């Protein structure tokens, strides 16, 4: 495929590879969400540990995948910037708009997936907090304040009797799982924030390119209209010039007809002929002598 004289096959190969990575990332999200729902029903220590391992692996894979996609998108950005130096492919050209729009769409897709991961992170944290709060109330009969609850979640060892009760139901493994996943999900959240900034900047860049294209189109339309007006003026000027020439010719013709110079020439010729005949062919310088006297 060629646009603006530049082959786009390699570009779209990279795009397809990123789309596959995005599909894998969505699969990981679905798996992690399913594991989280399953964790709510488990109480056996071994089952919780096995599930924790699967969830840790899923979150780690998601983090690596998201970072890889981010790096590939940045590589496409550099490729697009280099492509703008090619004649006919500068900012606002069809090639540049195509490449920018495609990359921006991929970045928007990654941003949407990261948003879902971020929502899952917040939901997991909130639900785990509620679980610890309920367990604390069950053991002590009191509702923990925010500081106590934060300390319990942060250390898992603040209250010996609470830790023992949690361990008996496999909650210790669940606590470790949540803390580890929180770490990885926070890194995913940072990727999410990076994507949010990039999507916004790319959106502004795309809007700027579109506005430039619109302004260029407006200039082209204005130039076309001005050219058409100039052509009309040119045709009008030619028409009036023709009219002027015709009128001038008519005036000259009228003057010539009124003067009739050919008649004056004929009169002068006739006068010359009459003068020659009246002299009778005699030479005025020769006079006949008088007759002799007898």
Coordinates of C-alpha atoms in Angstrom, one line a residue:
X1 CA 0.0 0.0 0.0
X2 CA 1.3 3.4 -0.9
X3 CA 0.2 6.8 0.2
X4 CA 2.0 10.1 -0.7
X5 CA 4.7 8.1 -2.4
X6 CA 5.6 6.2 0.8
X7 CA 5.1 2.5 1.3
X8 CA 2.9 1.8 4.4
X9 CA 3.2 -2.0 4.5
X10 CA 5.7 -2.0 7.4
X11 CA 3.7 0.6 9.2
X12 CA 0.5 -1.5 9.1
X13 CA 2.5 -4.7 10.0
X14 CA 3.5 -2.9 13.2
X15 CA -0.1 -1.8 13.7
X16 CA -1.4 -5.4 13.4
X17 CA 1.3 -6.6 15.9
X18 CA 0.1 -4.0 18.4
X19 CA -3.5 -4.9 17.9
X20 CA -2.6 -8.5 18.8
X21 CA -0.9 -7.3 22.0
X22 CA -4.0 -5.3 22.9
X23 CA -6.2 -8.4 22.4
X24 CA -3.8 -10.4 24.7
X25 CA -4.1 -7.6 27.3
X26 CA -7.9 -7.7 27.2
X27 CA -7.7 -11.5 27.7
X28 CA -5.5 -11.0 30.7
X29 CA -7.9 -8.5 32.1
X30 CA -10.9 -10.9 31.7
X31 CA -8.9 -13.6 33.4
X32 CA -7.9 -11.4 36.3
X33 CA -11.4 -10.2 36.8
X34 CA -12.6 -13.8 36.9
X35 CA -9.9 -14.8 39.4
X36 CA -10.9 -11.8 41.7
X37 CA -14.5 -12.9 41.8
X38 CA -13.4 -16.5 42.6
X39 CA -11.2 -15.3 45.4
X40 CA -14.3 -14.1 47.3
X41 CA -15.5 -17.6 47.7
X42 CA -12.3 -19.4 48.7
X43 CA -11.3 -20.1 52.3
X44 CA -9.0 -23.0 52.0
X45 CA -5.3 -22.0 52.4
X46 CA -4.0 -24.0 49.5
X47 CA -6.7 -22.9 47.1
X48 CA -6.1 -19.2 48.0
X49 CA -2.3 -19.7 47.5
X50 CA -2.8 -21.3 44.1
X51 CA -5.2 -18.5 43.1
X52 CA -2.8 -15.9 44.3
X53 CA -0.1 -17.4 42.1
X54 CA -2.3 -17.2 39.0
X55 CA -3.4 -13.6 39.8
X56 CA 0.2 -12.5 40.4
X57 CA 1.2 -14.1 37.1
X58 CA -1.7 -12.4 35.3
X59 CA -0.9 -8.9 36.7
X60 CA 2.8 -9.3 35.9
X61 CA 2.0 -10.4 32.4
X62 CA -0.4 -7.4 32.0
X63 CA 2.2 -5.0 33.2
X64 CA 4.8 -6.3 30.8
X65 CA 2.4 -6.3 27.9
X66 CA 1.2 -2.7 28.6
X67 CA 4.8 -1.5 28.8
X68 CA 5.7 -3.3 25.5
X69 CA 2.7 -1.7 23.8
X70 CA 3.7 1.7 25.1
X71 CA 7.2 1.3 23.7
X72 CA 5.9 0.2 20.3
X73 CA 3.5 3.1 20.1
X74 CA 6.4 5.5 20.9
X75 CA 8.4 3.8 18.1
X76 CA 5.5 4.5 15.7
X77 CA 5.4 8.1 16.8
X78 CA 9.1 8.4 15.9
X79 CA 8.4 6.7 12.6
X80 CA 5.6 9.2 11.9
X81 CA 7.8 12.1 12.7
X82 CA 10.5 10.9 10.3
X83 CA 7.9 10.3 7.6
X84 CA 6.9 14.0 7.7
X85 CA 10.3 14.9 6.3
X86 CA 9.5 13.0 3.1
X87 CA 8.3 15.2 0.2
X88 CA 4.5 15.1 0.0
X89 CA 4.1 13.6 3.4
X90 CA 4.4 16.7 5.6
X91 CA 2.0 17.7 8.4
X92 CA -1.6 17.8 7.2
X93 CA -0.9 15.5 4.2
X94 CA -3.1 12.4 3.6
X95 CA -0.2 10.1 4.6
X96 CA 0.4 12.0 7.9
X97 CA -3.3 12.2 8.8
X98 CA -3.6 8.4 8.2
X99 CA -0.6 7.4 10.3
X100 CA -1.4 9.9 13.1
X101 CA -5.1 8.8 13.2
X102 CA -4.2 5.1 13.3
X103 CA -1.6 5.5 16.1
X104 CA -3.9 7.7 18.1
X105 CA -6.6 5.0 17.8
X106 CA -4.3 2.4 19.1
X107 CA -3.3 4.6 22.0
X108 CA -6.9 5.3 22.8
X109 CA -7.5 1.5 22.8
X110 CA -4.7 1.0 25.3
X111 CA -6.0 3.9 27.4
X112 CA -9.4 2.3 27.6
X113 CA -8.0 -1.1 28.7
X114 CA -5.8 0.6 31.3
X115 CA -8.9 2.4 32.5
X116 CA -10.5 -1.0 33.1
X117 CA -7.5 -2.3 34.9
X118 CA -7.4 0.8 37.1
X119 CA -11.1 0.3 37.9
X120 CA -10.4 -3.3 38.8
X121 CA -7.5 -2.2 41.0
X122 CA -9.7 0.3 42.9
X123 CA -12.5 -2.3 43.2
X124 CA -10.1 -5.0 44.6
X125 CA -8.7 -2.5 47.1
X126 CA -12.1 -1.3 48.2
X127 CA -13.5 -4.8 48.6
X128 CA -10.5 -6.1 50.5
X129 CA -10.8 -3.1 52.8
X130 CA -14.4 -4.0 53.5
X131 CA -13.4 -7.6 54.2
X132 CA -10.8 -6.6 56.8
X133 CA -13.3 -4.2 58.3
X134 CA -15.9 -6.9 58.6
X135 CA -13.4 -9.4 60.1
X136 CA -12.3 -6.9 62.7
X137 CA -15.9 -6.2 63.7
X138 CA -16.5 -10.0 63.9
X139 CA -13.6 -10.5 66.3
X140 CA -13.8 -7.3 68.4
X141 CA -17.4 -6.2 68.0
X142 CA -16.1 -2.8 67.1
X143 CA -15.8 -0.9 63.9
X144 CA -12.2 0.1 63.2
X145 CA -11.4 3.7 62.5
X146 CA -9.5 4.6 59.3
X147 CA -6.1 4.7 61.0
X148 CA -6.5 1.2 62.5
X149 CA -7.9 -0.1 59.2
X150 CA -5.0 1.4 57.2
X151 CA -2.5 -0.2 59.6
X152 CA -4.1 -3.6 59.4
X153 CA -4.1 -3.5 55.6
X154 CA -0.6 -2.2 55.4
X155 CA 1.1 -4.6 57.8
X156 CA -1.3 -7.5 58.2
X157 CA 0.3 -8.0 61.7
X158 CA -0.9 -5.1 63.8
X159 CA -3.3 -7.2 65.8
X160 CA -2.2 -10.7 66.8
X161 CA -5.6 -12.1 67.4
X162 CA -6.9 -10.7 64.2
X163 CA -4.0 -12.1 62.2
X164 CA -4.6 -15.5 63.8
X165 CA -8.3 -15.4 62.8
X166 CA -7.4 -14.3 59.3
X167 CA -4.8 -17.0 58.9
X168 CA -7.2 -19.7 60.0
X169 CA -9.5 -18.9 57.0
X170 CA -6.7 -18.4 54.5
X171 CA -7.0 -14.7 54.7
X172 CA -3.2 -14.3 55.3
X173 CA -2.5 -15.6 51.8
X174 CA -5.2 -13.4 50.4
X175 CA -3.6 -10.4 52.1
X176 CA -0.2 -11.2 50.6
X177 CA -1.9 -11.6 47.2
X178 CA -3.6 -8.3 47.4
X179 CA -0.5 -6.5 48.5
X180 CA 1.5 -8.0 45.6
X181 CA -1.2 -7.3 43.1
X182 CA -1.6 -3.8 44.5
X183 CA 2.1 -3.1 43.7
X184 CA 1.8 -4.4 40.1
X185 CA -1.6 -2.7 39.6
X186 CA -0.1 0.6 40.8
X187 CA 2.5 0.3 38.0
X188 CA -0.3 -0.5 35.6
X189 CA -2.0 2.6 36.9
X190 CA 1.1 4.7 36.1
X191 CA 0.9 3.3 32.6
X192 CA -2.7 4.3 32.5
X193 CA -1.8 7.9 33.6
X194 CA 0.9 8.0 30.9
X195 CA -1.6 6.8 28.3
X196 CA -4.1 9.4 29.4
X197 CA -1.6 12.2 28.9
X198 CA -0.5 10.9 25.5
X199 CA -4.1 10.4 24.3
X200 CA -4.9 13.9 25.2
X201 CA -1.8 15.3 23.5
X202 CA -2.3 13.2 20.4
X203 CA -5.9 14.2 20.3
X204 CA -4.9 17.9 20.4
X205 CA -2.3 17.2 17.7
X206 CA -4.9 15.5 15.5
X207 CA -7.3 18.4 16.1
X208 CA -4.5 20.8 15.1
X209 CA -3.8 18.9 11.9
X210 CA -7.5 18.8 11.1
X211 CA -7.7 22.5 11.7
X212 CA -4.7 23.1 9.5
X213 CA -6.3 21.0 6.8
X214 CA -9.6 22.9 7.1
X215 CA -7.7 26.2 6.9
X216 CA -5.8 25.0 3.9
X217 CA -9.1 23.9 2.2
X218 CA -10.5 27.3 3.0
X219 CA -7.6 29.0 1.4
X220 CA -7.8 26.7 -1.7
X221 CA -11.5 27.5 -2.0
X222 CA -10.8 31.2 -1.6
X223 CA -8.1 31.1 -4.2
X224 CA -10.3 29.2 -6.6
X225 CA -13.0 31.8 -6.1
X226 CA -10.5 34.7 -6.7
X227 CA -9.2 32.9 -9.8
X228 CA -12.7 32.6 -11.1
X229 CA -13.4 36.3 -10.5
X230 CA -10.1 37.2 -12.2
X231 CA -11.1 35.1 -15.2
X232 CA -14.4 36.9 -15.4
X233 CA -12.7 40.2 -15.3
X234 CA -10.3 39.1 -18.0
X235 CA -13.1 38.0 -20.2
X236 CA -14.9 41.3 -19.5
X237 CA -11.8 43.3 -20.3
X238 CA -11.3 41.4 -23.6
X239 CA -14.9 42.0 -24.5
X240 CA -14.7 45.8 -23.9
X241 CA -11.4 46.0 -25.8
X242 CA -13.1 44.3 -28.8
X243 CA -16.0 46.8 -28.5
X244 CA -13.5 49.7 -28.4
X245 CA -11.6 48.5 -31.5
X246 CA -14.9 48.1 -33.4
X247 CA -16.1 51.6 -32.5
X248 CA -12.7 53.0 -33.5
X249 CA -12.9 51.3 -36.9
X250 CA -16.4 52.6 -37.4
X251 CA -15.3 56.2 -36.6
X252 CA -12.3 56.0 -39.0
X253 CA -14.6 54.6 -41.7
X254 CA -17.1 57.5 -41.2
X255 CA -14.3 60.1 -41.4
X256 CA -12.9 58.5 -44.6
X257 CA -16.3 58.4 -46.2
X258 CA -17.0 62.0 -45.3
X259 CA -13.7 63.3 -46.8
X260 CA -13.8 61.2 -50.0
X261 CA -10.2 61.7 -50.9
X262 CA -10.5 59.8 -54.1
X263 CA -12.8 62.5 -55.6
X264 CA -10.2 65.3 -55.0
X265 CA -7.6 63.2 -56.9
X266 CA -10.0 62.9 -60.0
X267 CA -10.7 66.7 -60.1
X268 CA -7.0 67.6 -60.1
X269 CA -6.3 65.3 -63.0
X270 CA -9.1 66.8 -65.1
X271 CA -7.8 70.4 -64.6
X272 CA -4.4 69.5 -65.9
X273 CA -5.8 68.0 -69.1
X274 CA -7.9 71.1 -70.0
X275 CA -4.9 73.5 -69.6
X276 CA -2.9 71.5 -72.2
X277 CA -5.6 71.7 -74.8
X278 CA -6.2 75.5 -74.7
X279 CA -2.6 76.3 -75.7
X280 CA -3.3 74.4 -78.9
X281 CA 0.1 73.0 -78.9
X282 CA 1.7 76.4 -79.8
X283 CA 4.9 77.5 -78.3
X284 CA 4.4 81.0 -76.8
X285 CA 8.0 81.8 -77.4
X286 CA 7.8 81.6 -81.2
X287 CA 6.0 84.6 -83.0
X288 CA 5.4 84.8 -86.8
X289 CA 7.1 87.7 -88.5
X290 CA 4.9 90.4 -90.2
X291 CA 4.6 90.3 -94.0
X292 CA 7.0 92.5 -96.1
X293 CA 5.8 96.0 -97.3
X294 CA 5.4 96.4 -101.0

